[in-house]
Amino acid sequence: TTLSIDRNKIKRLSNDLFQMNHLEELSFQGNPLDSLPDAFFSSKFADNNTYIALLASCAETQNAQFSKFIRSKITDSYFDLPELGNMAYYFVFAQDFESGIWAGEKYLEQGGDELGFISNLAMAYLCNGNYTKASGIYARYKDAEQYENQGENVFLTDLYELKERNIAPERMTDIEKVIAFLEE
């Protein structure tokens, strides 16, 4: 009834896995997957929680290819605000910046206003090469206060994580410029 095949270097999953009648719990995160079989999408496992867990796995392994595959399958799904905000973060750290922008913009369109999630959109723009849009977000929310955190602190924490994990090394000059702006 339970199968955990996390972090086993599995590249492909069989359709048969998702057709096992007695399987109630399945976990397969942290594997270098590039797609999922068709049977997954009609199974009971194809839900928002699984998509979010898979995207977290993509962020952990920096698997942009699988992240893009997942994004292509969820365009019509409904996600609540925290799910969209988290997805934007996972897309950025999977180095799938366009998908990060998609999730971040959806978050704002649906009325999201939490600085941590707004930071994810700004990082997606920044890493995707749109310094102007990113810096506009940073400037707008730099002095905002929320939950005893100032915007600049939320943003700096995320930007330092980008640097530490070497996300978008070709954009490091822009990342450094934003850090300098936030620290002044």
PDB file of C-alpha atoms in Angstrom:
ATOM      1  CA  THR A   1       0.000   0.000   0.000  1.00  0.00           C
ATOM      2  CA  THR A   2       3.007   2.311   0.453  1.00  0.00           C
ATOM      3  CA  LEU A   3       6.002   2.806  -1.808  1.00  0.00           C
ATOM      4  CA  SER A   4       8.821   5.263  -1.313  1.00  0.00           C
ATOM      5  CA  ILE A   5      11.428   5.383  -4.044  1.00  0.00           C
ATOM      6  CA  ASP A   6      12.850   8.810  -3.203  1.00  0.00           C
ATOM      7  CA  ARG A   7      16.394   9.688  -4.242  1.00  0.00           C
ATOM      8  CA  ASN A   8      17.194   6.480  -6.099  1.00  0.00           C
ATOM      9  CA  LYS A   9      18.541   7.946  -9.359  1.00  0.00           C
ATOM     10  CA  ILE A  10      15.431   6.733 -11.181  1.00  0.00           C
ATOM     11  CA  LYS A  11      15.070   8.386 -14.575  1.00  0.00           C
ATOM     12  CA  ARG A  12      11.748   6.939 -15.735  1.00  0.00           C
ATOM     13  CA  LEU A  13       8.634   5.604 -14.053  1.00  0.00           C
ATOM     14  CA  SER A  14       6.458   2.899 -15.553  1.00  0.00           C
ATOM     15  CA  ASN A  15       2.769   3.384 -16.382  1.00  0.00           C
ATOM     16  CA  ASP A  16       2.160   0.188 -14.388  1.00  0.00           C
ATOM     17  CA  LEU A  17       3.216   1.915 -11.168  1.00  0.00           C
ATOM     18  CA  PHE A  18       0.208   4.245 -11.329  1.00  0.00           C
ATOM     19  CA  GLN A  19      -2.208   1.442 -12.084  1.00  0.00           C
ATOM     20  CA  MET A  20      -1.529  -0.565  -8.926  1.00  0.00           C
ATOM     21  CA  ASN A  21      -4.953  -0.801  -7.270  1.00  0.00           C
ATOM     22  CA  HIS A  22      -3.778  -1.185  -3.676  1.00  0.00           C
ATOM     23  CA  LEU A  23      -1.128   1.526  -3.739  1.00  0.00           C
ATOM     24  CA  GLU A  24      -2.278   4.324  -1.412  1.00  0.00           C
ATOM     25  CA  GLU A  25       0.926   6.276  -0.803  1.00  0.00           C
ATOM     26  CA  LEU A  26       3.667   6.884  -3.336  1.00  0.00           C
ATOM     27  CA  SER A  27       6.718   9.074  -2.982  1.00  0.00           C
ATOM     28  CA  PHE A  28       9.270   9.432  -5.759  1.00  0.00           C
ATOM     29  CA  GLN A  29      10.931  12.810  -5.170  1.00  0.00           C
ATOM     30  CA  GLY A  30      14.627  13.527  -5.642  1.00  0.00           C
ATOM     31  CA  ASN A  31      15.025  11.394  -8.754  1.00  0.00           C
ATOM     32  CA  PRO A  32      16.444  12.777 -12.032  1.00  0.00           C
ATOM     33  CA  LEU A  33      13.174  12.352 -13.923  1.00  0.00           C
ATOM     34  CA  ASP A  34      12.591  14.099 -17.221  1.00  0.00           C
ATOM     35  CA  SER A  35       8.902  13.229 -17.629  1.00  0.00           C
ATOM     36  CA  LEU A  36       6.075  11.234 -16.109  1.00  0.00           C
ATOM     37  CA  PRO A  37       4.088   8.472 -17.809  1.00  0.00           C
ATOM     38  CA  ASP A  38       0.588   9.234 -19.076  1.00  0.00           C
ATOM     39  CA  ALA A  39      -0.960   7.007 -16.399  1.00  0.00           C
ATOM     40  CA  PHE A  40       0.263   9.423 -13.705  1.00  0.00           C
ATOM     41  CA  PHE A  41      -2.025  12.214 -14.925  1.00  0.00           C
ATOM     42  CA  SER A  42      -5.168  10.127 -14.590  1.00  0.00           C
ATOM     43  CA  SER A  43      -4.110   8.608 -11.268  1.00  0.00           C
ATOM     44  CA  LYS A  44      -5.079   9.637  -7.755  1.00  0.00           C
ATOM     45  CA  PHE A  45      -1.489  10.819  -7.278  1.00  0.00           C
ATOM     46  CA  ALA A  46      -1.810  13.701  -9.775  1.00  0.00           C
ATOM     47  CA  ASP A  47      -2.819  16.364  -7.266  1.00  0.00           C
ATOM     48  CA  ASN A  48      -1.494  19.750  -6.194  1.00  0.00           C
ATOM     49  CA  ASN A  49       0.478  18.298  -3.288  1.00  0.00           C
ATOM     50  CA  THR A  50       2.338  15.940  -5.605  1.00  0.00           C
ATOM     51  CA  TYR A  51       3.049  18.706  -8.116  1.00  0.00           C
ATOM     52  CA  ILE A  52       4.421  20.919  -5.343  1.00  0.00           C
ATOM     53  CA  ALA A  53       6.553  18.059  -3.977  1.00  0.00           C
ATOM     54  CA  LEU A  54       7.896  17.326  -7.455  1.00  0.00           C
ATOM     55  CA  LEU A  55       8.756  20.985  -7.980  1.00  0.00           C
ATOM     56  CA  ALA A  56      10.530  21.039  -4.613  1.00  0.00           C
ATOM     57  CA  SER A  57      12.500  18.060  -5.855  1.00  0.00           C
ATOM     58  CA  CYS A  58      13.328  19.943  -9.070  1.00  0.00           C
ATOM     59  CA  ALA A  59      14.629  22.844  -6.986  1.00  0.00           C
ATOM     60  CA  GLU A  60      16.712  20.494  -4.850  1.00  0.00           C
ATOM     61  CA  THR A  61      18.302  18.856  -7.902  1.00  0.00           C
ATOM     62  CA  GLN A  62      18.239  21.960 -10.158  1.00  0.00           C
ATOM     63  CA  ASN A  63      16.327  19.946 -12.747  1.00  0.00           C
ATOM     64  CA  ALA A  64      15.010  22.634 -15.106  1.00  0.00           C
ATOM     65  CA  GLN A  65      13.999  20.121 -17.767  1.00  0.00           C
ATOM     66  CA  PHE A  66      11.630  18.218 -15.471  1.00  0.00           C
ATOM     67  CA  SER A  67      10.404  21.486 -13.965  1.00  0.00           C
ATOM     68  CA  LYS A  68       9.390  22.676 -17.443  1.00  0.00           C
ATOM     69  CA  PHE A  69       7.674  19.362 -18.099  1.00  0.00           C
ATOM     70  CA  ILE A  70       5.644  19.682 -14.889  1.00  0.00           C
ATOM     71  CA  ARG A  71       4.762  23.288 -15.717  1.00  0.00           C
ATOM     72  CA  SER A  72       3.462  22.188 -19.129  1.00  0.00           C
ATOM     73  CA  LYS A  73       1.056  19.806 -17.393  1.00  0.00           C
ATOM     74  CA  ILE A  74      -0.378  22.174 -14.785  1.00  0.00           C
ATOM     75  CA  THR A  75      -1.417  25.185 -16.822  1.00  0.00           C
ATOM     76  CA  ASP A  76      -5.129  24.619 -16.265  1.00  0.00           C
ATOM     77  CA  SER A  77      -4.921  23.508 -12.636  1.00  0.00           C
ATOM     78  CA  TYR A  78      -6.059  25.678  -9.743  1.00  0.00           C
ATOM     79  CA  PHE A  79      -3.492  26.520  -7.100  1.00  0.00           C
ATOM     80  CA  ASP A  80      -4.085  28.676  -4.043  1.00  0.00           C
ATOM     81  CA  LEU A  81      -1.895  31.657  -3.194  1.00  0.00           C
ATOM     82  CA  PRO A  82       0.664  29.875  -0.973  1.00  0.00           C
ATOM     83  CA  GLU A  83       0.998  27.096  -3.556  1.00  0.00           C
ATOM     84  CA  LEU A  84       1.660  29.626  -6.328  1.00  0.00           C
ATOM     85  CA  GLY A  85       4.156  31.505  -4.164  1.00  0.00           C
ATOM     86  CA  ASN A  86       6.011  28.303  -3.314  1.00  0.00           C
ATOM     87  CA  MET A  87       5.925  27.161  -6.920  1.00  0.00           C
ATOM     88  CA  ALA A  88       7.602  30.395  -8.005  1.00  0.00           C
ATOM     89  CA  TYR A  89      10.396  29.719  -5.499  1.00  0.00           C
ATOM     90  CA  TYR A  90      10.831  26.115  -6.656  1.00  0.00           C
ATOM     91  CA  PHE A  91      10.855  27.117 -10.313  1.00  0.00           C
ATOM     92  CA  VAL A  92      13.572  29.710  -9.660  1.00  0.00           C
ATOM     93  CA  PHE A  93      15.788  27.277  -7.792  1.00  0.00           C
ATOM     94  CA  ALA A  94      15.212  24.615 -10.461  1.00  0.00           C
ATOM     95  CA  GLN A  95      16.523  27.301 -12.857  1.00  0.00           C
ATOM     96  CA  ASP A  96      13.231  27.384 -14.760  1.00  0.00           C
ATOM     97  CA  PHE A  97      12.843  31.145 -14.597  1.00  0.00           C
ATOM     98  CA  GLU A  98      10.024  31.567 -17.119  1.00  0.00           C
ATOM     99  CA  SER A  99       7.865  29.204 -15.074  1.00  0.00           C
ATOM    100  CA  GLY A 100       8.838  31.164 -11.952  1.00  0.00           C
ATOM    101  CA  ILE A 101       7.553  34.301 -13.625  1.00  0.00           C
ATOM    102  CA  TRP A 102       4.323  32.507 -14.595  1.00  0.00           C
ATOM    103  CA  ALA A 103       3.681  31.351 -11.012  1.00  0.00           C
ATOM    104  CA  GLY A 104       4.712  34.699  -9.487  1.00  0.00           C
ATOM    105  CA  GLU A 105       2.496  36.693 -11.820  1.00  0.00           C
ATOM    106  CA  LYS A 106      -0.440  34.347 -11.130  1.00  0.00           C
ATOM    107  CA  TYR A 107       0.207  34.910  -7.422  1.00  0.00           C
ATOM    108  CA  LEU A 108      -0.058  38.692  -7.842  1.00  0.00           C
ATOM    109  CA  GLU A 109      -3.040  38.453 -10.215  1.00  0.00           C
ATOM    110  CA  GLN A 110      -4.944  36.517  -7.567  1.00  0.00           C
ATOM    111  CA  GLY A 111      -4.261  39.202  -4.956  1.00  0.00           C
ATOM    112  CA  GLY A 112      -1.176  37.811  -3.244  1.00  0.00           C
ATOM    113  CA  ASP A 113       0.754  40.314  -1.159  1.00  0.00           C
ATOM    114  CA  GLU A 114       3.254  38.433   1.029  1.00  0.00           C
ATOM    115  CA  LEU A 115       6.774  39.776   0.652  1.00  0.00           C
ATOM    116  CA  GLY A 116       8.417  36.343   0.595  1.00  0.00           C
ATOM    117  CA  PHE A 117       6.318  35.271  -2.360  1.00  0.00           C
ATOM    118  CA  ILE A 118       6.765  38.614  -4.124  1.00  0.00           C
ATOM    119  CA  SER A 119      10.497  38.098  -3.691  1.00  0.00           C
ATOM    120  CA  ASN A 120      10.197  34.860  -5.653  1.00  0.00           C
ATOM    121  CA  LEU A 121       8.742  36.741  -8.625  1.00  0.00           C
ATOM    122  CA  ALA A 122      11.472  39.374  -8.427  1.00  0.00           C
ATOM    123  CA  MET A 123      14.138  36.638  -8.375  1.00  0.00           C
ATOM    124  CA  ALA A 124      12.540  34.977 -11.404  1.00  0.00           C
ATOM    125  CA  TYR A 125      12.648  38.245 -13.359  1.00  0.00           C
ATOM    126  CA  LEU A 126      16.206  38.942 -12.242  1.00  0.00           C
ATOM    127  CA  CYS A 127      17.499  35.485 -13.132  1.00  0.00           C
ATOM    128  CA  ASN A 128      15.656  35.541 -16.451  1.00  0.00           C
ATOM    129  CA  GLY A 129      17.488  38.723 -17.438  1.00  0.00           C
ATOM    130  CA  ASN A 130      14.752  41.266 -16.812  1.00  0.00           C
ATOM    131  CA  TYR A 131      16.647  43.530 -14.436  1.00  0.00           C
ATOM    132  CA  THR A 132      14.219  46.418 -14.994  1.00  0.00           C
ATOM    133  CA  LYS A 133      11.135  44.507 -13.804  1.00  0.00           C
ATOM    134  CA  ALA A 134      13.034  42.914 -10.922  1.00  0.00           C
ATOM    135  CA  SER A 135      14.537  46.181  -9.712  1.00  0.00           C
ATOM    136  CA  GLY A 136      11.085  47.798  -9.907  1.00  0.00           C
ATOM    137  CA  ILE A 137       9.722  45.189  -7.493  1.00  0.00           C
ATOM    138  CA  TYR A 138      12.703  45.569  -5.174  1.00  0.00           C
ATOM    139  CA  ALA A 139      12.342  49.372  -5.165  1.00  0.00           C
ATOM    140  CA  ARG A 140       8.585  49.226  -4.576  1.00  0.00           C
ATOM    141  CA  TYR A 141       8.737  46.820  -1.627  1.00  0.00           C
ATOM    142  CA  LYS A 142      12.171  47.579  -0.138  1.00  0.00           C
ATOM    143  CA  ASP A 143      10.757  49.546   2.790  1.00  0.00           C
ATOM    144  CA  ALA A 144       7.560  47.535   3.190  1.00  0.00           C
ATOM    145  CA  GLU A 145       7.025  45.894   6.555  1.00  0.00           C
ATOM    146  CA  GLN A 146       5.229  42.628   7.034  1.00  0.00           C
ATOM    147  CA  TYR A 147       5.261  40.165   9.911  1.00  0.00           C
ATOM    148  CA  GLU A 148       8.030  42.167  11.619  1.00  0.00           C
ATOM    149  CA  ASN A 149      10.238  41.827   8.536  1.00  0.00           C
ATOM    150  CA  GLN A 150      11.248  44.626   6.273  1.00  0.00           C
ATOM    151  CA  GLY A 151      11.193  43.979   2.544  1.00  0.00           C
ATOM    152  CA  GLU A 152      14.908  44.520   2.174  1.00  0.00           C
ATOM    153  CA  ASN A 153      15.634  41.747   4.700  1.00  0.00           C
ATOM    154  CA  VAL A 154      13.318  39.273   2.972  1.00  0.00           C
ATOM    155  CA  PHE A 155      14.839  40.111  -0.405  1.00  0.00           C
ATOM    156  CA  LEU A 156      18.428  39.945   0.819  1.00  0.00           C
ATOM    157  CA  THR A 157      17.906  36.526   2.384  1.00  0.00           C
ATOM    158  CA  ASP A 158      16.636  35.190  -0.945  1.00  0.00           C
ATOM    159  CA  LEU A 159      19.351  36.874  -3.001  1.00  0.00           C
ATOM    160  CA  TYR A 160      22.088  35.485  -0.775  1.00  0.00           C
ATOM    161  CA  GLU A 161      20.564  32.036  -1.251  1.00  0.00           C
ATOM    162  CA  LEU A 162      20.708  32.566  -5.037  1.00  0.00           C
ATOM    163  CA  LYS A 163      24.387  33.346  -4.728  1.00  0.00           C
ATOM    164  CA  GLU A 164      25.112  30.473  -2.351  1.00  0.00           C
ATOM    165  CA  ARG A 165      23.422  27.928  -4.612  1.00  0.00           C
ATOM    166  CA  ASN A 166      24.982  29.485  -7.738  1.00  0.00           C
ATOM    167  CA  ILE A 167      21.643  30.040  -9.450  1.00  0.00           C
ATOM    168  CA  ALA A 168      21.921  32.057 -12.682  1.00  0.00           C
ATOM    169  CA  PRO A 169      25.689  32.681 -12.497  1.00  0.00           C
ATOM    170  CA  GLU A 170      25.458  34.676 -15.748  1.00  0.00           C
ATOM    171  CA  ARG A 171      23.255  37.189 -13.865  1.00  0.00           C
ATOM    172  CA  MET A 172      25.559  37.546 -10.843  1.00  0.00           C
ATOM    173  CA  THR A 173      26.440  41.158 -11.732  1.00  0.00           C
ATOM    174  CA  ASP A 174      22.743  42.090 -11.666  1.00  0.00           C
ATOM    175  CA  ILE A 175      22.221  40.159  -8.434  1.00  0.00           C
ATOM    176  CA  GLU A 176      25.132  42.032  -6.848  1.00  0.00           C
ATOM    177  CA  LYS A 177      23.672  45.386  -8.014  1.00  0.00           C
ATOM    178  CA  VAL A 178      20.331  44.595  -6.362  1.00  0.00           C
ATOM    179  CA  ILE A 179      22.079  43.495  -3.169  1.00  0.00           C
ATOM    180  CA  ALA A 180      24.026  46.772  -3.092  1.00  0.00           C
ATOM    181  CA  PHE A 181      20.798  48.754  -3.627  1.00  0.00           C
ATOM    182  CA  LEU A 182      19.035  46.903  -0.809  1.00  0.00           C
ATOM    183  CA  GLU A 183      21.947  47.291   1.588  1.00  0.00           C
ATOM    184  CA  GLU A 184      22.327  51.072   1.131  1.00  0.00           C
TER     185      GLU A 184
END
